XYZ file of C-alpha atoms in Angstrom:
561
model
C -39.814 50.321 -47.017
C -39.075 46.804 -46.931
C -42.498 45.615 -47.244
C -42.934 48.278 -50.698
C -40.086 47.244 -52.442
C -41.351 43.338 -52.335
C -44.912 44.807 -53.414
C -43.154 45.832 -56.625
C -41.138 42.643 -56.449
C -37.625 43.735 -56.373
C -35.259 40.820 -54.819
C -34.887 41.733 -50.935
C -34.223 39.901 -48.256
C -37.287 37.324 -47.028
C -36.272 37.574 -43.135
C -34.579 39.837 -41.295
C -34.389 40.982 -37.370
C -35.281 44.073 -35.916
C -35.915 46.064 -32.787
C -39.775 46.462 -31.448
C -40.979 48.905 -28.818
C -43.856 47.251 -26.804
C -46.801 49.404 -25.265
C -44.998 49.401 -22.116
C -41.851 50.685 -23.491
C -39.853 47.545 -23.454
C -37.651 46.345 -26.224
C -38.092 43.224 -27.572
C -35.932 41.429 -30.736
C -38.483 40.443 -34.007
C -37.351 37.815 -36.125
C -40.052 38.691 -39.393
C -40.203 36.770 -42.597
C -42.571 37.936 -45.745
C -43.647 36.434 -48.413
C -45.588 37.947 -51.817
C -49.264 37.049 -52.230
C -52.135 38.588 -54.185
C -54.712 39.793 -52.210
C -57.879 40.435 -52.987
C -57.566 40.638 -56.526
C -54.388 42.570 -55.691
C -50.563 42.719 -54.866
C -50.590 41.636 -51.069
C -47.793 40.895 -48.375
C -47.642 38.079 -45.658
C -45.762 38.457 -42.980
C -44.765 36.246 -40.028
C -43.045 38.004 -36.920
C -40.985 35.768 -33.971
C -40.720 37.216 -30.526
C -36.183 35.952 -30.134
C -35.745 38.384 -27.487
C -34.453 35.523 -25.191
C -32.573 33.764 -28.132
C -30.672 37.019 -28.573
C -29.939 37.254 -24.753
C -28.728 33.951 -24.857
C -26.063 34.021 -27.724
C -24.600 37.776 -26.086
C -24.390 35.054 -22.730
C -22.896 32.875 -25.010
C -20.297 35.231 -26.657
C -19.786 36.606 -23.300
C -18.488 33.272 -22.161
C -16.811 32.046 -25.550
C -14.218 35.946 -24.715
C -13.652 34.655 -21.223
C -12.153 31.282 -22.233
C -10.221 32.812 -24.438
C -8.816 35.396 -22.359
C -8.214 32.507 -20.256
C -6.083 30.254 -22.591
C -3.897 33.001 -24.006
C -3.433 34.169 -20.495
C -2.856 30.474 -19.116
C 0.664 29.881 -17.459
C 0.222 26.405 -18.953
C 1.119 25.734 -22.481
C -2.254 24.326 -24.147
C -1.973 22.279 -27.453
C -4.308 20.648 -29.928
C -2.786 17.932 -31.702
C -4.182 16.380 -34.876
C -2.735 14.073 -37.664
C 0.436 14.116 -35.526
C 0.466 18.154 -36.173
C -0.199 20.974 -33.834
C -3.523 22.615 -34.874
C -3.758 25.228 -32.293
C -1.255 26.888 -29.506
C -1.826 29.841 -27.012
C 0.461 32.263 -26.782
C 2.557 30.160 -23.429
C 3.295 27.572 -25.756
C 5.355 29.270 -29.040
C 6.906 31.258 -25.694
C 8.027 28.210 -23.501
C 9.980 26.414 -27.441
C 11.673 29.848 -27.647
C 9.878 30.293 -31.225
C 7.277 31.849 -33.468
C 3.116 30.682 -33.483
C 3.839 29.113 -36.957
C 6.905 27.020 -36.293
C 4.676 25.119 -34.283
C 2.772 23.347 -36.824
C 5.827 23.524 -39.384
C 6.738 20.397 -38.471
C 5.158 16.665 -36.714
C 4.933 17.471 -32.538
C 7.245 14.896 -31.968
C 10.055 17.079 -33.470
C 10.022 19.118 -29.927
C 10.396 15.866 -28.185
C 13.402 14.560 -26.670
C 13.960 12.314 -28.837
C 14.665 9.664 -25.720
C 11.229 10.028 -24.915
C 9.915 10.536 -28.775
C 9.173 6.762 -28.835
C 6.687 6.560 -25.971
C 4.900 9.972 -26.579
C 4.060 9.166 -29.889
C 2.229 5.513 -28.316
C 0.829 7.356 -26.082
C -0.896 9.641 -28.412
C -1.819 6.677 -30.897
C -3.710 5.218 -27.585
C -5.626 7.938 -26.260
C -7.005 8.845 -29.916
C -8.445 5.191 -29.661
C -9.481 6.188 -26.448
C -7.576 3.366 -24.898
C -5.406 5.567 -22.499
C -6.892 7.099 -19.133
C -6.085 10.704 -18.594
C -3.170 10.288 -16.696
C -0.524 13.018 -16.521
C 3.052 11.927 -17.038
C 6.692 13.579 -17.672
C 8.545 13.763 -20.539
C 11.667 16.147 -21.888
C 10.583 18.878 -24.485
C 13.823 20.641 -26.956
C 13.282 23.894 -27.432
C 14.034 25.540 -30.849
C 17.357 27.213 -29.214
C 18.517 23.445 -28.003
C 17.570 23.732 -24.730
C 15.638 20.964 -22.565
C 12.925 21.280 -20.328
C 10.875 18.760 -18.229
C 7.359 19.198 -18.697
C 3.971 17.602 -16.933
C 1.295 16.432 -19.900
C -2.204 15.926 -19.037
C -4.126 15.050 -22.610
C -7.650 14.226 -23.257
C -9.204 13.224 -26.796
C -11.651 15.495 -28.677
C -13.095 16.170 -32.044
C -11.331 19.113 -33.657
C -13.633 20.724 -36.797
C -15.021 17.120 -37.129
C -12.230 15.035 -36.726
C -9.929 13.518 -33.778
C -7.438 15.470 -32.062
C -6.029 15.568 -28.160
C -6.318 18.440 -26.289
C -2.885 19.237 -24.197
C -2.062 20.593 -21.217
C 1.757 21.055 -20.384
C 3.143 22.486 -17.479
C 6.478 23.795 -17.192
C 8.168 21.182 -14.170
C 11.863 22.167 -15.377
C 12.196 23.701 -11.880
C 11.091 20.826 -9.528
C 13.150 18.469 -11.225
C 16.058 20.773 -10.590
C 15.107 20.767 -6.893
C 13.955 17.166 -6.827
C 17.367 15.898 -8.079
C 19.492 18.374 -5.883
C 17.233 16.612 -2.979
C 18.251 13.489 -4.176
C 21.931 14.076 -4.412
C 21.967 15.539 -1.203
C 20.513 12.596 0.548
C 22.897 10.381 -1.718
C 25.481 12.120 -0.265
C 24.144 12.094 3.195
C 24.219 8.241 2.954
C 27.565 7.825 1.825
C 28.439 10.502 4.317
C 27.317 8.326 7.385
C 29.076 5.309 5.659
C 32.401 7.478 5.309
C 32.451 8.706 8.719
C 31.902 4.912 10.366
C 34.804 3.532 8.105
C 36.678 6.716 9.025
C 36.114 5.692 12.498
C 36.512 2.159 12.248
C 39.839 2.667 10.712
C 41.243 5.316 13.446
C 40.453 3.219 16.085
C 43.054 0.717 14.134
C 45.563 3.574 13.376
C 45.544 4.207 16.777
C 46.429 1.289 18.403
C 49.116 0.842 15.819
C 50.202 4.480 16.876
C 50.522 3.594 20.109
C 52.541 0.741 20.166
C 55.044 2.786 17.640
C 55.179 5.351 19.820
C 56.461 3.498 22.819
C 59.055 1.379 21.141
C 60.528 4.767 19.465
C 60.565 6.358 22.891
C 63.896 5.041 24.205
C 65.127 3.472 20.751
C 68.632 5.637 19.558
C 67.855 6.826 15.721
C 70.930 4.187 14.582
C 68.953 1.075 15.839
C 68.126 -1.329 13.245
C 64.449 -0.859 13.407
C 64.540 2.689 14.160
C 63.884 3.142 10.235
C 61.107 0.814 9.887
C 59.422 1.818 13.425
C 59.376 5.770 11.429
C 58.002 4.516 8.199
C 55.409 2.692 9.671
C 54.329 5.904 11.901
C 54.424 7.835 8.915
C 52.271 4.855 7.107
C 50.035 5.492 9.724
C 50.110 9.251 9.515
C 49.129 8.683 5.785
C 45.885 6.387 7.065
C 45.157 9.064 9.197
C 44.916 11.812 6.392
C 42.813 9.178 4.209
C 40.108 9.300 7.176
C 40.372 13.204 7.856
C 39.130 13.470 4.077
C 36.807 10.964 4.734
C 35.693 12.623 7.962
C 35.382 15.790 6.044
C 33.581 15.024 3.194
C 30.835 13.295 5.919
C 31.036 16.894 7.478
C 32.446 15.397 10.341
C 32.827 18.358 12.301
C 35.671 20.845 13.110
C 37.989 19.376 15.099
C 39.209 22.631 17.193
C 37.600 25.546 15.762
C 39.363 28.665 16.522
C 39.771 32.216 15.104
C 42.073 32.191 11.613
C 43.462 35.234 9.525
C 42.793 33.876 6.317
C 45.349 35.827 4.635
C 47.935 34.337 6.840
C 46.615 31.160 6.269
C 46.678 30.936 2.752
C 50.003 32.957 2.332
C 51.912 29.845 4.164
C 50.363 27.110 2.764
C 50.097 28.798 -0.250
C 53.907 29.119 -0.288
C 54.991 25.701 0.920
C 53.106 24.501 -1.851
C 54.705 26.904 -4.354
C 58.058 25.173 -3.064
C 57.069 21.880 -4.236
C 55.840 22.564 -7.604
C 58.316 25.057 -8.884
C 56.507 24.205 -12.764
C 54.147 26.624 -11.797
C 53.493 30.079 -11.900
C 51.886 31.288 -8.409
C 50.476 34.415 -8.381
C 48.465 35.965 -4.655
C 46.869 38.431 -3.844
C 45.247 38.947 -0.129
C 42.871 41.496 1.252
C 43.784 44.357 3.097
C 40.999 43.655 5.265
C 42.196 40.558 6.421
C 39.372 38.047 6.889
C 38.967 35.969 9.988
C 36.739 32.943 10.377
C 36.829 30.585 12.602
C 37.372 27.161 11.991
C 39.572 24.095 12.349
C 42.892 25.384 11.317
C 43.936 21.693 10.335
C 40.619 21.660 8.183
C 41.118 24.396 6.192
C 44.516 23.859 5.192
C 43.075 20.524 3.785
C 40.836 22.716 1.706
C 43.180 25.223 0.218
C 46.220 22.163 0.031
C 42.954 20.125 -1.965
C 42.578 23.265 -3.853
C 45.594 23.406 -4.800
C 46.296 20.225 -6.000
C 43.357 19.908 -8.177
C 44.771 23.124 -9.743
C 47.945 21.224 -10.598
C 46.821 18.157 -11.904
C 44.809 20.117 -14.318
C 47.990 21.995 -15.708
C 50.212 18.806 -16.694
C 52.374 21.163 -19.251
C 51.987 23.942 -16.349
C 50.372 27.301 -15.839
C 49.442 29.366 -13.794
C 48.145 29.475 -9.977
C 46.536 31.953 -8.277
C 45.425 32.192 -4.789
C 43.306 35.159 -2.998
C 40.912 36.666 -0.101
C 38.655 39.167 0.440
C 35.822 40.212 2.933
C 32.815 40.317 0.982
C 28.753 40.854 2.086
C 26.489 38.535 0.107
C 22.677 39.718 -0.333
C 19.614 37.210 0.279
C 19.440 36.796 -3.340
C 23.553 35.919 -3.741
C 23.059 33.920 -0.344
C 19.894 31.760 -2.004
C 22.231 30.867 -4.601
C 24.642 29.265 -2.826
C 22.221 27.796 0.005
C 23.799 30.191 2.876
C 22.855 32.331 5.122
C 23.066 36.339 3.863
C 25.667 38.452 5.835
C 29.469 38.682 5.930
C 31.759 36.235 4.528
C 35.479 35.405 3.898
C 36.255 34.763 0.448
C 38.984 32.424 -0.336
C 39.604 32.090 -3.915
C 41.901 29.695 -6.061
C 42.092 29.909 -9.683
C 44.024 27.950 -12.826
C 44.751 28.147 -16.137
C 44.462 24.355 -16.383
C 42.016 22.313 -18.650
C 39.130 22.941 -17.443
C 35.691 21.421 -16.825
C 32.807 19.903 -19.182
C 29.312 20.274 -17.579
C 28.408 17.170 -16.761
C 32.402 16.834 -14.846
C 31.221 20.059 -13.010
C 28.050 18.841 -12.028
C 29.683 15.560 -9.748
C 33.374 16.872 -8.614
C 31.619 17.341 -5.142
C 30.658 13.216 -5.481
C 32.732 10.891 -3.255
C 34.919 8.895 -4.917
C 34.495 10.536 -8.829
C 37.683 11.481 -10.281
C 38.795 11.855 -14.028
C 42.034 10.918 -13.034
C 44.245 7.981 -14.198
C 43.693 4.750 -11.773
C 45.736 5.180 -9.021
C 46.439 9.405 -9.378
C 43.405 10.148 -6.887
C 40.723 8.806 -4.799
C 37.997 10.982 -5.465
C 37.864 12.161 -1.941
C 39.819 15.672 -2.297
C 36.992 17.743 -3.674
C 34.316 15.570 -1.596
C 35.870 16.425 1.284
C 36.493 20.315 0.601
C 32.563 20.245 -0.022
C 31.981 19.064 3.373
C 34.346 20.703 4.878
C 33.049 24.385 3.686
C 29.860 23.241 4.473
C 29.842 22.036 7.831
C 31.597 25.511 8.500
C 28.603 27.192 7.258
C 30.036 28.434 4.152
C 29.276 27.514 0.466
C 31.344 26.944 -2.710
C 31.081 28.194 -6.398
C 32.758 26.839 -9.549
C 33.231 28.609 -12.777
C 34.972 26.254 -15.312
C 34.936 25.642 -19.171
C 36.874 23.352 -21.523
C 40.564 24.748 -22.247
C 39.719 28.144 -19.971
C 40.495 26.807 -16.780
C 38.252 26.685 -13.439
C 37.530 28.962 -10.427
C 36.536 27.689 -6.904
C 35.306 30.399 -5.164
C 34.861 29.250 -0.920
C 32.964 31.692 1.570
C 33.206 31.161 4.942
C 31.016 33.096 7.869
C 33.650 35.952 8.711
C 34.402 36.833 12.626
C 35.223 40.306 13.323
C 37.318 39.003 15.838
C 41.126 39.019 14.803
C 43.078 35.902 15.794
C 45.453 36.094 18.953
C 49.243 36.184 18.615
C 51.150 32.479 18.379
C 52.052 31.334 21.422
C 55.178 29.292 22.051
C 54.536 25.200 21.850
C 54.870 23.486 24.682
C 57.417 20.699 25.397
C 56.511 17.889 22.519
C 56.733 15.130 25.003
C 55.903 17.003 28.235
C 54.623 14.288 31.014
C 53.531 14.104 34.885
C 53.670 12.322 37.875
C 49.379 12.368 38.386
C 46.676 9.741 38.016
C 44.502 8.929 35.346
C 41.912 7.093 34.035
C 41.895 5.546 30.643
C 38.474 4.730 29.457
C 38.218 2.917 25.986
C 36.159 -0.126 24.714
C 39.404 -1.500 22.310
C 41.509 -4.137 23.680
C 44.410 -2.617 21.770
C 43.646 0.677 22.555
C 43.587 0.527 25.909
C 46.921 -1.572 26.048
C 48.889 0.864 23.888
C 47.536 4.445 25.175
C 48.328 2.533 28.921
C 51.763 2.156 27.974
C 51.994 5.679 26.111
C 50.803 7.421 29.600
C 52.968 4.963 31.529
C 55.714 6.055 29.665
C 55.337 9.616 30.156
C 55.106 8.733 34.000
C 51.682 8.793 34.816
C 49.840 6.241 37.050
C 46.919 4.828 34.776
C 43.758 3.005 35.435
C 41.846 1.299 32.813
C 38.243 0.633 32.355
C 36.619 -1.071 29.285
C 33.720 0.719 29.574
C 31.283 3.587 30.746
C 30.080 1.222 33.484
C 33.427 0.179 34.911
C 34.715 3.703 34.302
C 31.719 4.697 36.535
C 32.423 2.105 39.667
C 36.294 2.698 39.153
C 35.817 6.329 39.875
C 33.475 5.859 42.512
C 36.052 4.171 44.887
C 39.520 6.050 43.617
C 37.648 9.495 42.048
C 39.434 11.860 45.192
C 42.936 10.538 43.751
C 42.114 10.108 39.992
C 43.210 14.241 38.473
C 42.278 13.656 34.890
C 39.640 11.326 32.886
C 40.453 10.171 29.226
C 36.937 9.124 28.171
C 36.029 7.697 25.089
C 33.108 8.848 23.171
C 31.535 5.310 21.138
C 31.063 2.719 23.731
C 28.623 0.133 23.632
C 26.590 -0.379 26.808
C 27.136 3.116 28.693
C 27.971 5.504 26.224
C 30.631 8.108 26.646
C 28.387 10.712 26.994
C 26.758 8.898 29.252
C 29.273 8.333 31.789
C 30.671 11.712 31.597
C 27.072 12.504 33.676
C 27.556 9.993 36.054
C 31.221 11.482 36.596
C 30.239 14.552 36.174
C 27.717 14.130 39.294
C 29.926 12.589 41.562
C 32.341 15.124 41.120
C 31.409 19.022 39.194
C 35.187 19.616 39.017
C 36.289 16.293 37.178
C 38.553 17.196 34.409
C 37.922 14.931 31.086
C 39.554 14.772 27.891
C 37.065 13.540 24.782
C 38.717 10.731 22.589
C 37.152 9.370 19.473
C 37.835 7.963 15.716
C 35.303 10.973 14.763
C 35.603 14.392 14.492
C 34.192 16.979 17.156
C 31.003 17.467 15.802
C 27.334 15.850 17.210
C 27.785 14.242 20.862
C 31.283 15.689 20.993
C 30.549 19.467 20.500
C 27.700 18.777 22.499
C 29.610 17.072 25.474
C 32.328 19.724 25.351
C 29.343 22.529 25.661
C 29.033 20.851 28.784
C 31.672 21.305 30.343
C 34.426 18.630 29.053
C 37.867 20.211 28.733
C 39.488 18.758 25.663
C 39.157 16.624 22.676
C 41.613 14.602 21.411
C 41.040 13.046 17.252
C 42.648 8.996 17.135
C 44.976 8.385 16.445
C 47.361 10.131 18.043
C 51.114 10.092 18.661
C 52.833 10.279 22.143
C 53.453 13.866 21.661
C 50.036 15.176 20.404
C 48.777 12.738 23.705
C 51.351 14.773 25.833
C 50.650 18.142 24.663
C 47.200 17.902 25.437
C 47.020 16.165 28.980
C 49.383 19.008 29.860
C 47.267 21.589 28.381
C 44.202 20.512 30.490
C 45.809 19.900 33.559
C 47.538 23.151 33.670
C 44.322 24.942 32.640
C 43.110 27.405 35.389
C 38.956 27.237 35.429
């Protein structure tokens, strides 16, 4: 038909393709071109036929290939970019969905535009340098801004091309918003796991101090009348030295120094009196509680967790100055894995202690460091910075986890879980005698001069016979030749040479039934809880007065094993 209509010269095309059948029944693809000649003395044809079956085979490979790379870029998790005259050319679908936006706000305006514009400066260098070719293809971080306002971190690897015959930089972003998050959470953990250790060896340091103050204090108030002269000065300098002493308990506490005598606690009744006593001291406020009918138990260091609720509560007042209101309350709640991942816990049961103002409430970037040692937004000399620090460690070395809602002017929320017992807490007993002594023999073991002077005279003057050893060594020989008549061991844990732990083996060996009391500037966490697994019978936190020193050699000694 073709080949007729150019025999009477109408305009068709010259070349076309079409489908042959061979003799053997195979198809083959005909590229044929014709041309009008005379012929003969005659209107003739010339035609010129091309075999392209494998040209044809190759561009369907090729089209095959050209839909699987782009399946694969608007499918990519990656955000993939080409940027050209400072202006984004092309974008698959990750990247208009990762800025929050539309496909054509992208090249609306320069690329720098989504760039933080902190990091605007050396992006734009960067892409002036690798369009000269000048820059390796290295990947590197920088902050994107979403349309909405947001920020994300984001991973760049870049190469240059040519774009429709001029030079562009093909992108490839990753989404890294997440392992910064993680990265810097690592970071601030072992930040705080540094200043932790620090805190605990000052805290340490410094009891060992209190303590021998302490003890001299408490024997020259043991026979003094209250009318002396220095009867006055000899109580404010105890209570001086009761002050120290709660300085290093926060400090022990934020370094998660360990839970001094855990035992089981009714939350309820916990926070109801210390709830109240405070109430009684800040009459400008309005306390409101409410407590669980199912009556939570944990159990923890009783003195501990009054320090959290009492720090609690006082960062509740400070941030009402004109007043407000306070409210305290419990419950028995069961977090899910998912709740539980949040606050880096374990999923089960937990005790819910909750305190909540209508105070002032918290910026974001305040929120994000309350936990820090030492930050406070207080006035110099209203707080050390230590209150919240210490609640943090506190909660956590009991397992539990904390949660803080707060916003400017609508007040803040600290929500503390703690692993719940089903175990309900005994009955209070009656105290013993406050200065309760004995007649038996002990052995003093500390590596402080002081310490062992004024703890001597302490257990003197409750009228026991003492022997002293500066060391695990001499504590060892000591018992060796006077262990049948020695009834009770006051060992202390950080000794160089022989460590306490140490020489409670070696006693231990010589004698299974030794009785031993665990003294140290730390907490009773790490060596301690691990030397009272074994066996020791109490623990004892410096410093100490002459009564908590009675109370517990009378409590051991009177023990039945």
């Amino acid at each position: 038909e073709r080949g007729l209509a150019r025999q009477r010269r109408e305009d068709v095309v010259s070349r076309y393709e079409f489908r042959t059948v061979t003799k053997t029944g195979k198809t083959r693809w005909v590229d044929f071109s014709a041309t009008f000649i005379a012929f003969h003395g005659g209107p003739g044809m010339l035609g010129t036929a091309f075999d392209i079956t494998s040209l044809k085979l190759a561009l369907g490979a090729l089209g095959e290939s050209e839909e699987k790379y782009r399946l694969l870029v608007e499918n990519a998790n990656d955000a993939i970019l080409i940027i050209q005259s400072d202006r984004i050319v092309f974008a698959n679908p990750r990247s208009w969905q990762s800025m929050n936006c539309r496909r054509e706000d992208l090249s609306a305006v320069p690329f720098q535009q989504f760039v933080h514009p902190e990091d605007r400066e050396g992006v734009a260098g960067a892409y002036r340098r690798r369009l000269r070719g000048e820059m390796a293809n290295t990947p590197y971080n920088l902050r994107l801004v979403a349309v909405d306002g947001s920020v994300l971190w984001a991973q760049v690897s870049a190469v240059p091309i040519q774009w429709e015959g001029a030079p562009a930089t093909l992108n490839f972003i990753r989404d890294i918003t997440a392992q910064k998050r993680l990265e810097a959470q690592f970071h601030h953990a072992q930040r705080l796991e540094s200043i932790g250790t620090l805190a605990g060896g000052v805290a340490h340091d410094v009891n060992n101090l209190l303590m021998g103050i302490q003890g001299s204090v408490s024997v020259m108030l043991l026979n003094m009348v209250p009318d002396h002269p220095h009867y006055e000065k000899l109580k404010s300098i105890e209570a001086s030295v009761e002050s120290g002493a709660g300085l290093t308990r926060q400090l022990l506490g934020f370094a998660r120094g360990g839970k001094y005598e855990a035992r089981v606690i009714d939350m309820n009744h916990l926070a109801r009196e210390k709830t109240r006593m405070f109430a009684a001291a800040r009459r400008e406020l309005i306390i409101r509680e409410r407590y669980s009918e199912d009556r939570p138990a944990v159990e923890a260091d009783p003195s501990q967790m009054e320090q959290v609720l009492l720090n609690l509560c006082i960062n509740a007042w400070q941030a009402m100055p004109d007043g407000g209101e306070l409210t305290v309350a419990t419950d028995r709640i069961h977090l899910s894995p998912e709740a539980a991942e949040e606050l880096d816990i374990a999923p089960g049961t937990y005790a819910l202690l909750t305190v909540t103002d209508t105070g002032v409430g918290m910026e974001p970037a305040v929120r994000e460091r309350i936990f820090e040692p030492f930050f406070t937004t207080k006035a110099r000399g209203r707080g050390t910075g230590l209150g919240l620090a210490s609640t943090y460690g506190i909660v956590r070395n009991h397992g539990g986890g904390i949660r803080v809602f707060s916003e400017p002017g609508k007040g803040s929320r600290f929500d503390i879980f703690l692993p719940a017992v089903k175990t309900r807490p005994p009955p209070a007993g009656r105290l013993m005698e406050s200065l309760a002594g004995g007649h038996e023999t002990l052995l003093l073991v500390d590596d402080e001069p002081r310490i062992r002077q004024s703890v001597r005279q302490m257990l003197q003057a409750l009228g026991y016979e003492v022997f002293v050893a500066g060391g695990g060594e001499e504590a060892v020989v000591i018992y060796r030749e006077k262990g049948d008549g020695i009834d009770l061991v006051i060992l202390d844990m950080i000794m160089p040479g022989m460590s306490g732990g140490e020489a409670y083996d070696r006693l231990k060996k010589m004698n299974p039934s030794v009785r031993v009391i665990l003294s140290s500037g730390y907490s009773m966490d790490g060596q301690a809880a691990e030397m009272m697994a074994r066996g020791c019978d109490g623990f004892i936190q410096k410093p100490y007065n002459l009564s908590a020193l009675s109370r517990k050699i009378r409590e051991v000694l009177v023990t039945d094993r």
